[in-house]
Amino acid sequence: MSGWISVLVHTPAHAALGPVLTYRCAAPLPAGTLVRVPLGKRETLGVVWQDAAQESSGEIDNDKVREIAGVLDTVAPLGEAWQQLMRFSAQYYQRSLGEVALAALPPQLRDLSPLQMQRRLLRSQRGAAKAAKATAAESHQAVSAASEAAPSPPVPALSAEQTAAVAQIAAHEGPFLLFGATGSGKTEVYLHCVQTLLAQDPSAQALVMVPEINLTPQLEARFRERFAPMLGAHAVVSLHSGMTNPQRLAAWLAAHEGSARIVLGTRMAVFASMPQLKFIVVDEEHDPSYKSGEGARYSARDLAVYRGRLQGAKVLLGSATPSLESWHQSRPALDGGRYQRLLMPGRIGASALDLPLVRRVDMNHQPRKAIFSLPLLDAIRACVARGEQSMVFLNRRGYAPVLHCADCGWKSECAHCSAFRVFHKADRTLRCHHCGFTERVPRACPGCGNVDIAPLGRGTEQIEEQLEALLADIRRPNSVSAEFPEGEPVRVARIDADTTRLKGSLQTQLAAVHAGDVDVLVGTQMIAKGHDFRRITLVAAINPDGALFSSDFRAPERLFSLLLQAAGRAGRDATLGKGSEVWIQTFVPTHPLYAALKQYDYPAFAQSQLEEREQAGMPPFSFQALVRAEARSQEAAQAFLTAASANARQDMATWDGWADVLENVTLYSAVPMAIARVANVERAQMLVESPSRGALQRFLAGWQGVLHATRAQPECKGLIRWAIDVDPLAI
Ligand code: ADP
Ligand code: ZN
Ligand code: ZN
């Protein structure tokens, strides 16, 4: 019937109401048009959608069809490719289309009326016009300056390895996995490919994704530095959660309209509307932060590969320690590999011999309970004496993970979670890192009144304190002054989630390290990532063994990548770098993971891990999904999962043609999650596994309805919510 349109709106994840609703509209609108529609008592943003017949539910009652409230006609309709990306993401990650699509739009777009939108656009167009004039003048100058042979910044001539990689990328379709050591010049390859593309095609757009923009400000700076003079400052935009809503909207619109040629962003950027997208870079593709931990639990890396195929854009994944999934995908095509592997083993301006020496300290031969082994301490002192910097990391913040009373056995448990509260000495609090519950440290043991309660284990605060004490007797070289007649004391600084809570504080602290105002930097994995510290020549992992014995089968993979990345922090300066060292304190010095690390041999490590995974039938040799349930009691959470599993076996087995699917899918028992209770909510999970991605997908799609129906069963009373995580990263 004419005058009716289908509109996609944000409905709760599992709403009975279909995500596509029918509205009345004076004139037909193309799919992808943004509209304002009444929904219940409120008005909300919607996207005109096409295939109502399949996606809307129930009969349409003529009298109940309401009129749309307005059209955001100053924004061009979202393209077919974007719509398809939404359909695929919703389907693959088992979420409602309305939720996925509306969450993919910038938050402010959801709130603006058409009139407000129009005003905003006028304002930003005026701004852009002004800027364009300025840039035109600038680029004119730039061009004439260039012809006078004074280009800035200088673009380095590619190395032989870089040239080979670039040639492969130009000659093939991809997707590509660029496996290159830290400092091998991967970023330069990204810059080069993007530059070639933008020069060839005056409307082409490139998407460059990074794990966490705060941790890699240098990459953003390099892209801006390279492209702003060429394309104008407005052609490079960022998209990440650290931006204000107006900033995000402006960047999103620029990408949507095509004036932004390069979008630099975190995982959310994979959903940006980029009609002329021709190239996608996923830097540090192994990084877990590409996987969303809430809502639709999508992997931006995997969606990037899908999106590349959808829009005919080349996809380049880069890492020094690729995810085992991507490594496996890039095996030779004859063995079924689908990605093309590109190798850049060498570091720019250095030979392999200059890689930091990896030293393992056998902690079995060190004084019991020693935080620092004697040889490591000596090495740090020598490093300070040379005027160089060291970096010490431990993946645990706070002073100690537990407070403990030796008399009665009391421990600092959280009242709301099945976890201990961490002792923070700086403000003398006990803090739960799961629910945030915080209290002052008690004067005496709450169990027996003993005043001698002691910290158990150690965190970064304690490392910092210990180092200050252990280095108190030495002075910085050449630092004698009126104020310090014997020389300045050693400066120890700490960077972790606790010291960087305030906006901008991370930047300030990093700047202090870069400026040389810090001699020893202590921190969590935060400091191991991405930073290009020039003067660090010693990196030490205090206690990395935990991951070797973790129940999470991905823990060794993450540890290897973290340690290799941390090693990459050392010796980045060509002259200082020669004597750089990476220290590993361990109780299992002969562990194969450390042996591979010592040789910088990621391929050997990957191969041994993949062999183990293949034998155990784990990803990437199988495909997994987790169903998580939250309830008032652990019994209710598990009962829901158990019932849903039983219903799957009973009901779905009777469906026509589903026997095959069920046969290929294994449903494991419901178990409590590793931290079973958080903020007084009990959590359980159930693993679903299949050797076939297709079978798993079909099963999950069919199972959705069963899960909904199961919820109504009496034994599931107390269930709060459930959600499916496809391709989970932590089991
Ligand atoms: P990665 O991204 O692999 O860590 P980068 O691209 O950041 O490596 O390169 C490491 C360093 O080498 C950077 O300082 C970069 O400016 C420099 N560099 C990269 N490629 C070249 C080149 N072809 N010639 C000279 N210097 C280069
Ligand atoms: Zn006690
Ligand atoms: Zn808690």
Tab-separated table of N, CA and C in Angstrom, residues 63-146:
chain	number	residue	atom	x	y	z
A	63	ASP	N	-5.332	0.943	11.396
A	63	ASP	CA	-5.627	2.109	12.243
A	63	ASP	C	-4.473	2.489	13.153
A	64	LYS	N	-3.638	1.511	13.418
A	64	LYS	CA	-2.572	1.781	14.394
A	64	LYS	C	-1.309	2.360	13.750
A	65	VAL	N	-1.263	2.372	12.420
A	65	VAL	CA	-0.062	2.886	11.762
A	65	VAL	C	0.038	4.393	11.979
A	66	ARG	N	1.163	4.834	12.542
A	66	ARG	CA	1.318	6.254	12.861
A	66	ARG	C	2.152	6.956	11.785
A	67	GLU	N	2.054	8.257	11.823
A	67	GLU	CA	2.737	9.105	10.852
A	67	GLU	C	4.177	9.351	11.319
A	68	ILE	N	5.133	9.349	10.396
A	68	ILE	CA	6.492	9.681	10.830
A	68	ILE	C	6.521	11.143	11.283
A	69	ALA	N	7.470	11.478	12.160
A	69	ALA	CA	7.499	12.823	12.724
A	69	ALA	C	8.342	13.780	11.895
A	70	GLY	N	9.278	13.237	11.129
A	70	GLY	CA	10.124	14.131	10.346
A	70	GLY	C	11.185	13.361	9.591
A	71	VAL	N	11.776	14.026	8.629
A	71	VAL	CA	12.839	13.405	7.842
A	71	VAL	C	14.113	14.221	8.023
A	72	LEU	N	15.214	13.544	8.320
A	72	LEU	CA	16.503	14.244	8.420
A	72	LEU	C	17.059	14.360	7.003
A	73	ASP	N	16.419	15.241	6.212
A	73	ASP	CA	16.745	15.230	4.788
A	73	ASP	C	18.031	15.976	4.457
A	74	THR	N	18.653	16.549	5.480
A	74	THR	CA	19.958	17.165	5.208
A	74	THR	C	21.079	16.123	5.214
A	75	VAL	N	20.747	14.902	5.646
A	75	VAL	CA	21.744	13.830	5.639
A	75	VAL	C	21.375	12.851	4.524
A	76	ALA	N	22.324	12.554	3.658
A	76	ALA	CA	22.052	11.620	2.563
A	76	ALA	C	21.693	10.250	3.140
A	77	PRO	N	20.815	9.495	2.461
A	77	PRO	CA	20.464	8.159	2.963
A	77	PRO	C	21.700	7.273	3.099
A	78	LEU	N	21.676	6.394	4.090
A	78	LEU	CA	22.773	5.441	4.277
A	78	LEU	C	22.755	4.435	3.140
A	79	GLY	N	23.939	4.122	2.633
A	79	GLY	CA	24.026	3.316	1.420
A	79	GLY	C	23.669	1.851	1.623
A	80	GLU	N	23.538	1.158	0.488
A	80	GLU	CA	23.186	-0.266	0.509
A	80	GLU	C	24.270	-1.090	1.217
A	81	ALA	N	25.544	-0.717	1.010
A	81	ALA	CA	26.626	-1.482	1.647
A	81	ALA	C	26.534	-1.363	3.167
A	82	TRP	N	26.260	-0.169	3.639
A	82	TRP	CA	26.143	0.027	5.082
A	82	TRP	C	24.979	-0.798	5.624
A	83	GLN	N	23.865	-0.764	4.905
A	83	GLN	CA	22.701	-1.548	5.351
A	83	GLN	C	23.046	-3.030	5.431
A	84	GLN	N	23.782	-3.494	4.429
A	84	GLN	CA	24.140	-4.913	4.409
A	84	GLN	C	25.099	-5.253	5.546
A	85	LEU	N	26.008	-4.324	5.853
A	85	LEU	CA	26.937	-4.546	6.971
A	85	LEU	C	26.144	-4.709	8.277
A	86	MET	N	25.092	-3.932	8.430
A	86	MET	CA	24.260	-4.025	9.634
A	86	MET	C	23.540	-5.368	9.681
A	87	ARG	N	22.975	-5.755	8.519
A	87	ARG	CA	22.262	-7.042	8.465
A	87	ARG	C	23.198	-8.179	8.861
A	88	PHE	N	24.387	-8.157	8.269
A	88	PHE	CA	25.332	-9.234	8.539
A	88	PHE	C	25.754	-9.243	10.006
A	89	SER	N	26.088	-8.062	10.538
A	89	SER	CA	26.565	-8.002	11.929
A	89	SER	C	25.499	-8.508	12.894
A	90	ALA	N	24.260	-8.091	12.653
A	90	ALA	CA	23.179	-8.511	13.545
A	90	ALA	C	22.993	-10.023	13.473
A	91	GLN	N	23.017	-10.529	12.264
A	91	GLN	CA	22.807	-11.955	12.075
A	91	GLN	C	23.956	-12.768	12.680
A	92	TYR	N	25.169	-12.370	12.364
A	92	TYR	CA	26.317	-13.160	12.790
A	92	TYR	C	26.488	-13.131	14.310
A	93	TYR	N	26.275	-11.952	14.905
A	93	TYR	CA	26.476	-11.839	16.351
A	93	TYR	C	25.178	-12.018	17.141
A	94	GLN	N	24.129	-12.445	16.457
A	94	GLN	CA	22.896	-12.846	17.127
A	94	GLN	C	22.277	-11.724	17.962
A	95	ARG	N	22.181	-10.537	17.379
A	95	ARG	CA	21.524	-9.437	18.067
A	95	ARG	C	20.444	-8.879	17.169
A	96	SER	N	19.590	-8.014	17.755
A	96	SER	CA	18.533	-7.467	16.912
A	96	SER	C	19.124	-6.436	15.954
A	97	LEU	N	18.584	-6.432	14.756
A	97	LEU	CA	19.054	-5.523	13.720
A	97	LEU	C	18.908	-4.069	14.164
A	98	GLY	N	17.782	-3.770	14.826
A	98	GLY	CA	17.549	-2.399	15.283
A	98	GLY	C	18.628	-1.949	16.253
A	99	GLU	N	18.979	-2.835	17.176
A	99	GLU	CA	19.994	-2.485	18.160
A	99	GLU	C	21.339	-2.232	17.474
A	100	VAL	N	21.727	-3.141	16.602
A	100	VAL	CA	23.032	-3.034	15.954
A	100	VAL	C	23.100	-1.764	15.094
A	101	ALA	N	22.075	-1.559	14.265
A	101	ALA	CA	22.123	-0.440	13.326
A	101	ALA	C	22.067	0.906	14.045
A	102	LEU	N	21.193	1.032	15.025
A	102	LEU	CA	21.072	2.330	15.686
A	102	LEU	C	22.275	2.608	16.584
A	103	ALA	N	22.852	1.536	17.158
A	103	ALA	CA	24.045	1.739	17.996
A	103	ALA	C	25.251	2.111	17.142
A	104	ALA	N	25.192	1.788	15.856
A	104	ALA	CA	26.312	2.091	14.965
A	104	ALA	C	26.332	3.563	14.561
A	105	LEU	N	25.240	4.272	14.829
A	105	LEU	CA	25.173	5.694	14.462
A	105	LEU	C	25.675	6.542	15.628
A	106	PRO	N	26.220	7.729	15.350
A	106	PRO	CA	26.746	8.545	16.449
A	106	PRO	C	25.618	8.930	17.413
A	107	PRO	N	25.902	8.928	18.712
A	107	PRO	CA	24.857	9.141	19.712
A	107	PRO	C	24.057	10.424	19.476
A	108	GLN	N	24.739	11.478	19.068
A	108	GLN	CA	24.021	12.742	18.941
A	108	GLN	C	22.991	12.715	17.811
A	109	LEU	N	23.261	11.904	16.819
A	109	LEU	CA	22.320	11.794	15.703
A	109	LEU	C	20.973	11.272	16.196
A	110	ARG	N	21.032	10.473	17.244
A	110	ARG	CA	19.800	9.881	17.772
A	110	ARG	C	18.929	10.926	18.447
A	111	ASP	N	19.538	12.070	18.847
A	111	ASP	CA	18.784	13.052	19.635
A	111	ASP	C	18.357	14.289	18.858
A	112	LEU	N	18.962	14.533	17.715
A	112	LEU	CA	18.695	15.799	17.031
A	112	LEU	C	17.411	15.765	16.213
A	113	SER	N	16.641	16.858	16.270
A	113	SER	CA	15.483	16.991	15.394
A	113	SER	C	15.989	17.424	14.025
A	114	PRO	N	15.147	17.274	12.972
A	114	PRO	CA	15.591	17.699	11.640
A	114	PRO	C	16.048	19.161	11.623
A	115	LEU	N	15.344	20.015	12.368
A	115	LEU	CA	15.699	21.429	12.369
A	115	LEU	C	17.065	21.644	13.030
A	116	GLN	N	17.260	21.002	14.168
A	116	GLN	CA	18.558	21.120	14.849
A	116	GLN	C	19.685	20.620	13.955
A	117	MET	N	19.370	19.539	13.251
A	117	MET	CA	20.347	18.935	12.362
A	117	MET	C	20.737	19.932	11.275
A	118	GLN	N	19.728	20.571	10.724
A	118	GLN	CA	19.952	21.530	9.646
A	118	GLN	C	20.844	22.678	10.129
A	119	ARG	N	20.521	23.166	11.336
A	119	ARG	CA	21.324	24.271	11.884
A	119	ARG	C	22.772	23.838	12.062
A	120	ARG	N	22.920	22.635	12.605
A	120	ARG	CA	24.273	22.112	12.838
A	120	ARG	C	25.067	22.037	11.542
A	121	LEU	N	24.393	21.510	10.522
A	121	LEU	CA	25.076	21.339	9.242
A	121	LEU	C	25.502	22.678	8.668
A	122	LEU	N	24.576	23.655	8.767
A	122	LEU	CA	24.905	24.980	8.249
A	122	LEU	C	26.147	25.513	8.923
A	123	ARG	N	26.161	25.353	10.262
A	123	ARG	CA	27.299	25.835	11.019
A	123	ARG	C	28.593	25.156	10.556
A	124	SER	N	28.519	23.803	10.442
A	124	SER	CA	29.764	23.093	10.119
A	124	SER	C	30.166	23.331	8.668
A	125	GLN	N	29.160	23.571	7.786
A	125	GLN	CA	29.520	23.861	6.392
A	125	GLN	C	30.249	25.193	6.288
A	126	ARG	N	29.745	26.160	7.081
A	126	ARG	CA	30.428	27.453	7.078
A	126	ARG	C	31.875	27.269	7.537
A	127	GLY	N	32.018	26.478	8.614
A	127	GLY	CA	33.364	26.208	9.135
A	127	GLY	C	34.229	25.544	8.087
A	128	ALA	N	33.640	24.550	7.411
A	128	ALA	CA	34.401	23.773	6.435
A	128	ALA	C	34.800	24.646	5.241
A	129	ALA	N	33.866	25.522	4.821
A	129	ALA	CA	34.156	26.381	3.673
A	129	ALA	C	35.354	27.271	3.984
A	130	LYS	N	35.314	27.811	5.224
A	130	LYS	CA	36.421	28.662	5.644
A	130	LYS	C	37.727	27.863	5.604
A	131	ALA	N	37.627	26.657	6.187
A	131	ALA	CA	38.824	25.813	6.269
A	131	ALA	C	39.315	25.434	4.879
A	132	ALA	N	38.346	25.144	3.982
A	132	ALA	CA	38.716	24.714	2.636
A	132	ALA	C	39.494	25.823	1.930
A	133	LYS	N	39.004	27.063	2.108
A	133	LYS	CA	39.709	28.189	1.495
A	133	LYS	C	41.138	28.238	2.012
A	134	ALA	N	41.228	28.113	3.336
A	134	ALA	CA	42.546	28.172	3.958
A	134	ALA	C	43.439	27.054	3.433
A	135	THR	N	42.871	25.831	3.362
A	135	THR	CA	43.699	24.708	2.911
A	135	THR	C	44.079	24.850	1.456
A	136	ALA	N	43.144	25.364	0.654
A	136	ALA	CA	43.461	25.533	-0.759
A	136	ALA	C	44.704	26.423	-0.879
A	137	ALA	N	44.675	27.491	-0.107
A	137	ALA	CA	45.827	28.390	-0.122
A	137	ALA	C	47.075	27.656	0.352
A	138	GLU	N	46.885	26.912	1.485
A	138	GLU	CA	48.010	26.174	2.044
A	138	GLU	C	48.576	25.175	1.052
A	139	SER	N	47.651	24.402	0.457
A	139	SER	CA	48.158	23.326	-0.394
A	139	SER	C	48.792	23.920	-1.651
A	140	HIS	N	48.273	25.079	-2.058
A	140	HIS	CA	48.920	25.755	-3.163
A	140	HIS	C	50.363	26.071	-2.788
A	141	GLN	N	50.471	26.595	-1.563
A	141	GLN	CA	51.812	26.892	-1.066
A	141	GLN	C	52.644	25.624	-0.977
A	142	ALA	N	51.972	24.565	-0.459
A	142	ALA	CA	52.698	23.306	-0.274
A	142	ALA	C	53.244	22.816	-1.601
A	143	VAL	N	52.367	22.889	-2.632
A	143	VAL	CA	52.789	22.412	-3.936
A	143	VAL	C	53.973	23.226	-4.445
A	144	SER	N	53.841	24.567	-4.308
A	144	SER	CA	54.951	25.365	-4.822
A	144	SER	C	56.195	25.151	-3.973
A	145	ALA	N	55.975	24.960	-2.666
A	145	ALA	CA	57.131	24.683	-1.806
A	145	ALA	C	57.784	23.380	-2.219
A	146	ALA	N	56.918	22.396	-2.520
A	146	ALA	CA	57.453	21.086	-2.895
A	146	ALA	C	58.290	21.199	-4.161
